[in-house]
Structure formats: structure tokens, C-alpha cells
Amino acid sequence: MNHEIGIVDVAKAAGVSIATVSNVINGKGRVSGETRRKVERIIAELGYTPNLPARHLKTNRSDLIGVVVPTMQPGRLQDNPFYWDLLAGVEEGARDGRYHVILTGIDEERETLAFVKERRLDGLIVVGAGEGSPLVPRVAALGVPAVFIDSYLRSPELNQVVLDDRSGAHAATAHLIGLGHRRIALLTGDMPPEQLPYFGVLYERLLGYRDALEEAGLPYEGDLLLRLPTSLEGGFEAARHVAALPDVTAAFAFSDVMAMGLVKGLREQGKRVPHDYSVVGFDNLFVSEYTAPALTTVSQDILAKGRVAVRMLLGQIDGVGDPARRIVLPAELIVRETTGPAGAANARNN
Amino acid sequence: MNHEIGIVDVAKAAGVSIATVSNVINGKGRVSGETRRKVERIIAELGYTPNLPARHLKTNRSDLIGVVVPTMQPGRLQDNPFYWDLLAGVEEGARDGRYHVILTGIDEERETLAFVKERRLDGLIVVGAGEGSPLVPRVAALGVPAVFIDSYLRSPELNQVVLDDRSGAHAATAHLIGLGHRRIALLTGDMPPEQLPYFGVLYERLLGYRDALEEAGLPYEGDLLLRLPTSLEGGFEAARHVAALPDVTAAFAFSDVMAMGLVKGLREQGKRVPHDYSVVGFDNLFVSEYTAPALTTVSQDILAKGRVAVRMLLGQIDGVGDPARRIVLPAELIVRETTGPAGAANARNN
DNA sequence: TTGAAAGCGATACCAC
DNA sequence: GTGGTATCGCTTTCAA
């Protein structure tokens, strides 16, 4: 029956009151150097570790931040290799701030987020909830510090971390145009086009694409938008459609997984990349450099996204009112091997 | 100053004692159906949510399970796309059991795991700590339910979930031998060979490789082991060495990332896959099917690994003493396009 | 600079 | 079946 040693045991052993021990632990109040040292020694000797639930009951905090990722099939965390890096960035930053990270996949529609209040979470990082998501008002209603990643929410009150998707897409498109491509298919994912505005990330990329077209005096043609799932399979499937589109010599996919599927699909159709078709992706997944041919893509530093988001969140928790409510991270075009001049292929495709 | 509504408020509103409310909430004690309904109604009306830290203080639990992933550089979660699926499986299972998942990257050497006691974690899932890891005794010393994933620890006391690595490697090697390959290079990662036994996963795979060799009456040659980092770059780098090894016509990499790097490196050397060299990977990453050529590899269901691990852990937490201390998941060889007959190339390589 | 004591919001024992 | 109350381990006034 050797009970866990608590603050009282430390106090007893040190011959001081528990209040003093508490002060030492928290570095608060006035404690003489001598008392402090003695208490610290006893703590080390006894191997005392604080009981956090008790502390949290008293302080009404939890030293916990939640990372919320919407699930696809109810119950299944979204299937995106991308998120691991994000999480790694968050976790790293949280740990530096003596916080821990709690990960939850939630059903965007149904979830009430009750656990946030129940567990007294100190803050929330919400990944990929668009403007239309019911999650957004619910999170706001909680009154808990929160940061949204990749959300493009209109409310200026909300803290957000996003990528400069528009510039990234612009660069990608301009690159293709510069190579002589005139009709560029777009793989946006399987969002209905009219809902695109609610998924800011995709919409911004669409805008970037249009920007570049416009700059070059090229028309924006709605029928170049291919609506297929954001997955390897979706991209693969898209190849058929791309090949059927007259005069199209290039495609821009809003994710690397789609781009990779597309390249594979195109090859399966007897088309060569980049000879017959140029392909650009988005994300710069760790594998994108190692596909054959290596994928030209728009790079984003996902780890940094996670780091920035926690930093922002912790700032808000500690009441350091950060005026910058929305942080935009840079996107960079990385030209590799899936893009080339439109020349040769053009002649044949026409 | 509208304070959070607590159990007392519910009790007051329902005209019962807090003890009764507590009983209703926890489904314990004897409560009449009528009282129960009334209390439940009041709870719903008031929107009462329990204060978990308080409950946890009292119960000395936390409804939290920790997932521990050793980091490479101290502070950085290991860089493996693989882990997201694992985590997704764990999270899903935990949620079903009303638990939450807390994720921590730790420095294997230094970390004391103090947070486990401090937060009163109910259980721990430790990923990839080998037999030699200081983590293992530390976790055992905590006296907290724990499950080790991919660890191959000798102690029969410890709960483990592993893949049938040996069979998987055997199948891969036998496949190559069946195709006529006689000298098969091995990309094990950058572990010193003498330490391999301490990293069970790799060691088991090595054993599987030897099994297959032996069955075929082929010699095991130590100089076919290439020691390079488990990464795309490592695999790429390995290509030079593989190409320099006389009579080698195939390589087996202990991870898909290495295999992918290797294929790329080989091609860069002017070698064709599978014409000049056959390559087999391990893991069946989601991209492996979409590389060109598609990677022949040993497949494991990582999501299932996570699911199985939590199930095992929760069983242990709830005291349902599961007799199976070690669960072995099946591995399956998936033959795709990076492997082919040794014939033609053999002639030239000699 | 230190200590006594009042909670924080639950759970659970024991009496009724 | 129901209710009073001690208790969990800590933080935090307020006095000394």
C-alpha cells in the first residue's frame, strides 16, 4: 500500500508547508533560495511527480491542445499522408510549450466538440474545414483559442494559417503557358464546381490558374475542369478525359497524388510525359521527386504549417494578442521532369 | 459571471442530490427509472458537460492513451508516411472506447516518460522501440498497460503487435529466386549489421531472406548487405553499390522508400528495371502501385496494425486479460512490375 | 518569507 | 433508492 507521493509528502519531508512546495514548483510567490533548494532536493529524492488532473481541476486548464481532422467515412481519419508532417510540426511546437497534443478525427456534421469543454482543452487546431463547414461556428462558439489551417474563412476574427495557394497555382499555370501550352486541363478534385468557393484552398488555386490565363490573354474554359476524386485513382481515371480533350497538351492537378495517378494513366494510354502531355502537381510530397519522371509541382512546407499554427495558437493562449490573424505561407514552383515544351506534341495532337 | 454549470446545478434543478446525479451519469448505484429520466432531462436542458479533470482526479485515470513515437533528431517526429495510417487506426479504435489519443514524439535516450504518470495515462502504445531501446524497461517500470508495435521484444510478458516480417521477406526473396536471380543485394537500412538483432523488424526480414536462400541451396553472402539510410536518398545512393556488385541481378529493400530510390538511382545509371535489375520493396505504401514501373513489394495493413494494437491495449486496461501476448499480422507479397526473369540481363552483367 | 485553510467538481462510502 | 459528506491533490488567497 505505498501510495503515490504527493505534495504533502514533499512538504512533510522538507519540513515546510504544501503552499511553499507549490510555490517552488510553480516558481511563484516568494520563496527563499535556501528553502527552494531544499524543496527541490526533496522532490528529486522522492521522485515526486505532480498530479496533473488535480492541478487542472484547480486551474481549469489542461495543457492540452486538440488537433481536429475531419473524417471521411464516418470514423475513419482522412487518408492523407500529408497530415503526418502537419501533426509532427504541431506536436513539436506544443512540446516546446509544455503542451501535449490530442488528436481526434471527427465527423464534421455530427460532432459537437463536447470533449473540448469536458477536457478543458486550452486550444484547438482545426484542419481543412471550409467556409461552409458546420465546424466553424461550433468552434467559434466554444470560445476557446483556435487556429484554422487551410480554411480561407472570411471572418477576420478567426486565426488562420494558409498557403499562398493562388500564387502557387499562378506560377504553375504560367510555367505551362510559358512552355507553349494553350489549353490546360485542371484536376480540381471531386468538388462540384459551384461549391469550390466553400473550399478555399481549391478556389484560390482556381483563381491562380485564371490569373495566369488572363495575363496571357488566354480564355478560361469551364470544360477543362475535370471533376474526379483527389486520389491516385482519381488522377488515373482523369487520364482518359484529358486525352479526349482536343488540343489539350497539359494538365494541372491540385494535388500530387492526382498528378501521379494522371501520369500513370496517361502512360497507360500510350501517351508520353512530358512529350505528349505536361503535368504539374501540387504539394511536393516527399515521393514526388522520385517518381519517374520526377514531378513538376508546387511545393509547400507542411511541417512549417504545423509549426506556425501552434506558435500562433500558443500565443493566443498566453494572451499575447497576435495582430496577424491570418498567416500566409509561401508556395514555390519546383520544375522537374513532367513539364516540357508544347511543340512536338502539338503538331500531332491537332 | 455565468459560471460553468456543474453537477450541483443539475442536482438543484432536478431536486435530487449530487450523488444521485453522479449515479445517473455513471449508470452506477440504484436509481429509479423516473428519477433517472428526470435527471437526464435536466442534464440535456442545462447542457451540462462533466468536468473531466475533476473526475480524473478522483478516479486516478485519464481516459487517455498515449502513442509514443521515438524521434530521430531529438524533438522531431520520425519522418515516415507510414505512421499516419497507424495513428489513424489507433485513433479510431480509441474513440470507439471513449478514449482520446495523445501523441508524443520523444527522444528515446533522454525521455523519462514522466508525463505518463503525471497525466495518469491509462495506456501506452509504443512504436518501433527495439530490444535494445532504453524505452522498453522504462515503459515496463511504469506499470501501465502498454502495447509495443514492431518491436520483437523477447520478454513474453510484453504485449506486442508485429507483422509476419520473416514470411514476408521469405516470399519476396523466393519470388526473386524463382525468377532466376542468384545474387540478391539487400538494402537493410543504415543499421550496423551487428545491431540488427536489436531491431527485430529488420532482423526478422533478414532471417526470411536467409531462409529462402537456404531453401534454394544458395549461399548467404554478407557483402550483399548494403548499409544505407532508410530513405529515398539512401536507396538512390545504393544504386551505385548495387551496380558495382558482380553478378547481382536483383535487390530486396526493407522499405518501399528505399526501393523507390533504388529504382530511380538504377535508372540514372542507365540500368533498366526490371530488365537489368529486379527490385522488391517492403510496406506497400499507397504510392507504390503508382510508381513507374509499379513496385513489387511486401504489403502490410498498417491501419489494421493500429486497430489491433488499441484493441489489445483497451482489453488490457479493462482487465480483460488477453492471453495472446503477441499478435502477428500477415504480410503478403504483391508482384507488380519491378521484378522479372534474370535471363537476358544475366548474360550482359557477367 | 511562510503557512493555514478554502475550494476546484467530481466519485463513492455509508447511513437512512 | 436516495442523500450527506469525506476525499482526491493541487492552487491560491490571506494572515502571520
PDB file of N, CA, C and O in Angstrom, chain B residues 27-62:
ATOM      1  N   GLY B  27     -24.257   5.483 -14.520  1.00  0.00           N
ATOM      2  CA  GLY B  27     -25.011   4.243 -14.598  1.00  0.00           C
ATOM      3  C   GLY B  27     -24.712   3.304 -13.452  1.00  0.00           C
ATOM      4  O   GLY B  27     -24.822   2.104 -13.566  1.00  0.00           O
ATOM      5  N   LYS B  28     -24.300   3.880 -12.328  1.00  0.00           N
ATOM      6  CA  LYS B  28     -23.988   3.046 -11.174  1.00  0.00           C
ATOM      7  C   LYS B  28     -25.082   3.186 -10.125  1.00  0.00           C
ATOM      8  O   LYS B  28     -25.964   4.020 -10.239  1.00  0.00           O
ATOM      9  N   GLY B  29     -24.970   2.444  -9.103  1.00  0.00           N
ATOM     10  CA  GLY B  29     -25.894   2.545  -7.981  1.00  0.00           C
ATOM     11  C   GLY B  29     -27.321   2.263  -8.413  1.00  0.00           C
ATOM     12  O   GLY B  29     -27.596   1.985  -9.574  1.00  0.00           O
ATOM     13  N   ARG B  30     -28.229   2.347  -7.497  1.00  0.00           N
ATOM     14  CA  ARG B  30     -29.624   2.110  -7.821  1.00  0.00           C
ATOM     15  C   ARG B  30     -30.341   3.435  -7.955  1.00  0.00           C
ATOM     16  O   ARG B  30     -30.334   4.257  -7.051  1.00  0.00           O
ATOM     17  N   VAL B  31     -30.903   3.656  -9.106  1.00  0.00           N
ATOM     18  CA  VAL B  31     -31.675   4.867  -9.343  1.00  0.00           C
ATOM     19  C   VAL B  31     -32.999   4.449  -9.990  1.00  0.00           C
ATOM     20  O   VAL B  31     -33.007   3.631 -10.909  1.00  0.00           O
ATOM     21  N   SER B  32     -34.083   4.985  -9.511  1.00  0.00           N
ATOM     22  CA  SER B  32     -35.379   4.628 -10.096  1.00  0.00           C
ATOM     23  C   SER B  32     -35.474   5.182 -11.507  1.00  0.00           C
ATOM     24  O   SER B  32     -34.906   6.230 -11.819  1.00  0.00           O
ATOM     25  N   GLY B  33     -36.191   4.480 -12.314  1.00  0.00           N
ATOM     26  CA  GLY B  33     -36.334   4.898 -13.702  1.00  0.00           C
ATOM     27  C   GLY B  33     -36.814   6.325 -13.828  1.00  0.00           C
ATOM     28  O   GLY B  33     -36.327   7.093 -14.664  1.00  0.00           O
ATOM     29  N   GLU B  34     -37.713   6.670 -12.933  1.00  0.00           N
ATOM     30  CA  GLU B  34     -38.281   8.011 -13.026  1.00  0.00           C
ATOM     31  C   GLU B  34     -37.225   9.083 -12.734  1.00  0.00           C
ATOM     32  O   GLU B  34     -37.047  10.034 -13.481  1.00  0.00           O
ATOM     33  N   THR B  35     -36.546   8.885 -11.635  1.00  0.00           N
ATOM     34  CA  THR B  35     -35.501   9.836 -11.262  1.00  0.00           C
ATOM     35  C   THR B  35     -34.473   9.948 -12.385  1.00  0.00           C
ATOM     36  O   THR B  35     -34.069  11.039 -12.775  1.00  0.00           O
ATOM     37  N   ARG B  36     -34.113   8.804 -12.879  1.00  0.00           N
ATOM     38  CA  ARG B  36     -33.120   8.768 -13.949  1.00  0.00           C
ATOM     39  C   ARG B  36     -33.567   9.639 -15.117  1.00  0.00           C
ATOM     40  O   ARG B  36     -32.821  10.465 -15.618  1.00  0.00           O
ATOM     41  N   ARG B  37     -34.784   9.436 -15.526  1.00  0.00           N
ATOM     42  CA  ARG B  37     -35.261  10.209 -16.677  1.00  0.00           C
ATOM     43  C   ARG B  37     -35.259  11.708 -16.378  1.00  0.00           C
ATOM     44  O   ARG B  37     -34.850  12.518 -17.192  1.00  0.00           O
ATOM     45  N   LYS B  38     -35.713  12.038 -15.183  1.00  0.00           N
ATOM     46  CA  LYS B  38     -35.767  13.454 -14.840  1.00  0.00           C
ATOM     47  C   LYS B  38     -34.365  14.070 -14.901  1.00  0.00           C
ATOM     48  O   LYS B  38     -34.147  15.113 -15.512  1.00  0.00           O
ATOM     49  N   VAL B  39     -33.461  13.383 -14.263  1.00  0.00           N
ATOM     50  CA  VAL B  39     -32.081  13.899 -14.237  1.00  0.00           C
ATOM     51  C   VAL B  39     -31.534  14.023 -15.652  1.00  0.00           C
ATOM     52  O   VAL B  39     -30.920  15.037 -16.008  1.00  0.00           O
ATOM     53  N   GLU B  40     -31.796  13.012 -16.441  1.00  0.00           N
ATOM     54  CA  GLU B  40     -31.288  13.069 -17.816  1.00  0.00           C
ATOM     55  C   GLU B  40     -31.888  14.249 -18.574  1.00  0.00           C
ATOM     56  O   GLU B  40     -31.206  14.891 -19.372  1.00  0.00           O
ATOM     57  N   ARG B  41     -33.129  14.517 -18.305  1.00  0.00           N
ATOM     58  CA  ARG B  41     -33.772  15.631 -18.987  1.00  0.00           C
ATOM     59  C   ARG B  41     -33.097  16.941 -18.580  1.00  0.00           C
ATOM     60  O   ARG B  41     -32.756  17.769 -19.411  1.00  0.00           O
ATOM     61  N   ILE B  42     -32.926  17.077 -17.297  1.00  0.00           N
ATOM     62  CA  ILE B  42     -32.295  18.297 -16.784  1.00  0.00           C
ATOM     63  C   ILE B  42     -30.897  18.476 -17.362  1.00  0.00           C
ATOM     64  O   ILE B  42     -30.506  19.571 -17.766  1.00  0.00           O
ATOM     65  N   ILE B  43     -30.167  17.383 -17.412  1.00  0.00           N
ATOM     66  CA  ILE B  43     -28.809  17.435 -17.961  1.00  0.00           C
ATOM     67  C   ILE B  43     -28.841  17.977 -19.379  1.00  0.00           C
ATOM     68  O   ILE B  43     -28.066  18.867 -19.749  1.00  0.00           O
ATOM     69  N   ALA B  44     -29.785  17.453 -20.156  1.00  0.00           N
ATOM     70  CA  ALA B  44     -29.895  17.893 -21.540  1.00  0.00           C
ATOM     71  C   ALA B  44     -30.307  19.361 -21.598  1.00  0.00           C
ATOM     72  O   ALA B  44     -29.718  20.156 -22.348  1.00  0.00           O
ATOM     73  N   GLU B  45     -31.274  19.714 -20.785  1.00  0.00           N
ATOM     74  CA  GLU B  45     -31.767  21.097 -20.781  1.00  0.00           C
ATOM     75  C   GLU B  45     -30.664  22.076 -20.438  1.00  0.00           C
ATOM     76  O   GLU B  45     -30.510  23.117 -21.081  1.00  0.00           O
ATOM     77  N   LEU B  46     -29.948  21.735 -19.402  1.00  0.00           N
ATOM     78  CA  LEU B  46     -28.910  22.656 -18.932  1.00  0.00           C
ATOM     79  C   LEU B  46     -27.656  22.597 -19.793  1.00  0.00           C
ATOM     80  O   LEU B  46     -26.791  23.466 -19.697  1.00  0.00           O
ATOM     81  N   GLY B  47     -27.585  21.571 -20.599  1.00  0.00           N
ATOM     82  CA  GLY B  47     -26.378  21.408 -21.407  1.00  0.00           C
ATOM     83  C   GLY B  47     -25.163  21.129 -20.540  1.00  0.00           C
ATOM     84  O   GLY B  47     -24.059  21.587 -20.807  1.00  0.00           O
ATOM     85  N   TYR B  48     -25.416  20.352 -19.502  1.00  0.00           N
ATOM     86  CA  TYR B  48     -24.318  20.028 -18.599  1.00  0.00           C
ATOM     87  C   TYR B  48     -23.269  19.136 -19.262  1.00  0.00           C
ATOM     88  O   TYR B  48     -23.593  18.186 -19.956  1.00  0.00           O
ATOM     89  N   THR B  49     -22.027  19.485 -19.088  1.00  0.00           N
ATOM     90  CA  THR B  49     -20.957  18.587 -19.513  1.00  0.00           C
ATOM     91  C   THR B  49     -20.027  18.376 -18.327  1.00  0.00           C
ATOM     92  O   THR B  49     -19.677  19.329 -17.633  1.00  0.00           O
ATOM     93  N   PRO B  50     -19.666  17.148 -18.097  1.00  0.00           N
ATOM     94  CA  PRO B  50     -18.845  16.841 -16.923  1.00  0.00           C
ATOM     95  C   PRO B  50     -17.476  17.497 -16.999  1.00  0.00           C
ATOM     96  O   PRO B  50     -16.945  17.736 -18.075  1.00  0.00           O
ATOM     97  N   ASN B  51     -16.936  17.786 -15.876  1.00  0.00           N
ATOM     98  CA  ASN B  51     -15.583  18.311 -15.791  1.00  0.00           C
ATOM     99  C   ASN B  51     -14.642  17.123 -15.636  1.00  0.00           C
ATOM    100  O   ASN B  51     -14.516  16.544 -14.564  1.00  0.00           O
ATOM    101  N   LEU B  52     -13.988  16.798 -16.721  1.00  0.00           N
ATOM    102  CA  LEU B  52     -13.167  15.602 -16.719  1.00  0.00           C
ATOM    103  C   LEU B  52     -11.960  15.662 -15.775  1.00  0.00           C
ATOM    104  O   LEU B  52     -11.671  14.672 -15.097  1.00  0.00           O
ATOM    105  N   PRO B  53     -11.263  16.753 -15.729  1.00  0.00           N
ATOM    106  CA  PRO B  53     -10.153  16.793 -14.773  1.00  0.00           C
ATOM    107  C   PRO B  53     -10.598  16.446 -13.357  1.00  0.00           C
ATOM    108  O   PRO B  53      -9.905  15.727 -12.638  1.00  0.00           O
ATOM    109  N   ALA B  54     -11.762  16.920 -12.981  1.00  0.00           N
ATOM    110  CA  ALA B  54     -12.265  16.605 -11.639  1.00  0.00           C
ATOM    111  C   ALA B  54     -12.499  15.104 -11.505  1.00  0.00           C
ATOM    112  O   ALA B  54     -12.069  14.469 -10.544  1.00  0.00           O
ATOM    113  N   ARG B  55     -13.171  14.569 -12.479  1.00  0.00           N
ATOM    114  CA  ARG B  55     -13.418  13.132 -12.437  1.00  0.00           C
ATOM    115  C   ARG B  55     -12.104  12.357 -12.377  1.00  0.00           C
ATOM    116  O   ARG B  55     -11.963  11.396 -11.620  1.00  0.00           O
ATOM    117  N   HIS B  56     -11.157  12.826 -13.178  1.00  0.00           N
ATOM    118  CA  HIS B  56      -9.900  12.097 -13.255  1.00  0.00           C
ATOM    119  C   HIS B  56      -9.094  12.200 -11.969  1.00  0.00           C
ATOM    120  O   HIS B  56      -8.373  11.275 -11.606  1.00  0.00           O
ATOM    121  N   LEU B  57      -9.247  13.316 -11.313  1.00  0.00           N
ATOM    122  CA  LEU B  57      -8.561  13.466 -10.029  1.00  0.00           C
ATOM    123  C   LEU B  57      -9.069  12.393  -9.081  1.00  0.00           C
ATOM    124  O   LEU B  57      -8.312  11.726  -8.385  1.00  0.00           O
ATOM    125  N   LYS B  58     -10.366  12.253  -9.105  1.00  0.00           N
ATOM    126  CA  LYS B  58     -10.997  11.299  -8.194  1.00  0.00           C
ATOM    127  C   LYS B  58     -10.715   9.851  -8.574  1.00  0.00           C
ATOM    128  O   LYS B  58     -10.421   9.016  -7.714  1.00  0.00           O
ATOM    129  N   THR B  59     -10.796   9.583  -9.858  1.00  0.00           N
ATOM    130  CA  THR B  59     -10.694   8.190 -10.293  1.00  0.00           C
ATOM    131  C   THR B  59      -9.270   7.742 -10.586  1.00  0.00           C
ATOM    132  O   THR B  59      -9.022   6.571 -10.802  1.00  0.00           O
ATOM    133  N   ASN B  60      -8.385   8.720 -10.651  1.00  0.00           N
ATOM    134  CA  ASN B  60      -6.994   8.402 -10.923  1.00  0.00           C
ATOM    135  C   ASN B  60      -6.804   7.765 -12.306  1.00  0.00           C
ATOM    136  O   ASN B  60      -5.957   6.897 -12.483  1.00  0.00           O
ATOM    137  N   ARG B  61      -7.627   8.159 -13.228  1.00  0.00           N
ATOM    138  CA  ARG B  61      -7.477   7.736 -14.606  1.00  0.00           C
ATOM    139  C   ARG B  61      -7.477   8.986 -15.484  1.00  0.00           C
ATOM    140  O   ARG B  61      -7.502  10.098 -14.974  1.00  0.00           O
ATOM    141  N   SER B  62      -7.499   8.795 -16.795  1.00  0.00           N
ATOM    142  CA  SER B  62      -7.495   9.981 -17.645  1.00  0.00           C
ATOM    143  C   SER B  62      -8.267   9.760 -18.949  1.00  0.00           C
ATOM    144  O   SER B  62      -8.483  10.687 -19.703  1.00  0.00           O
TER     145      SER B  62
END
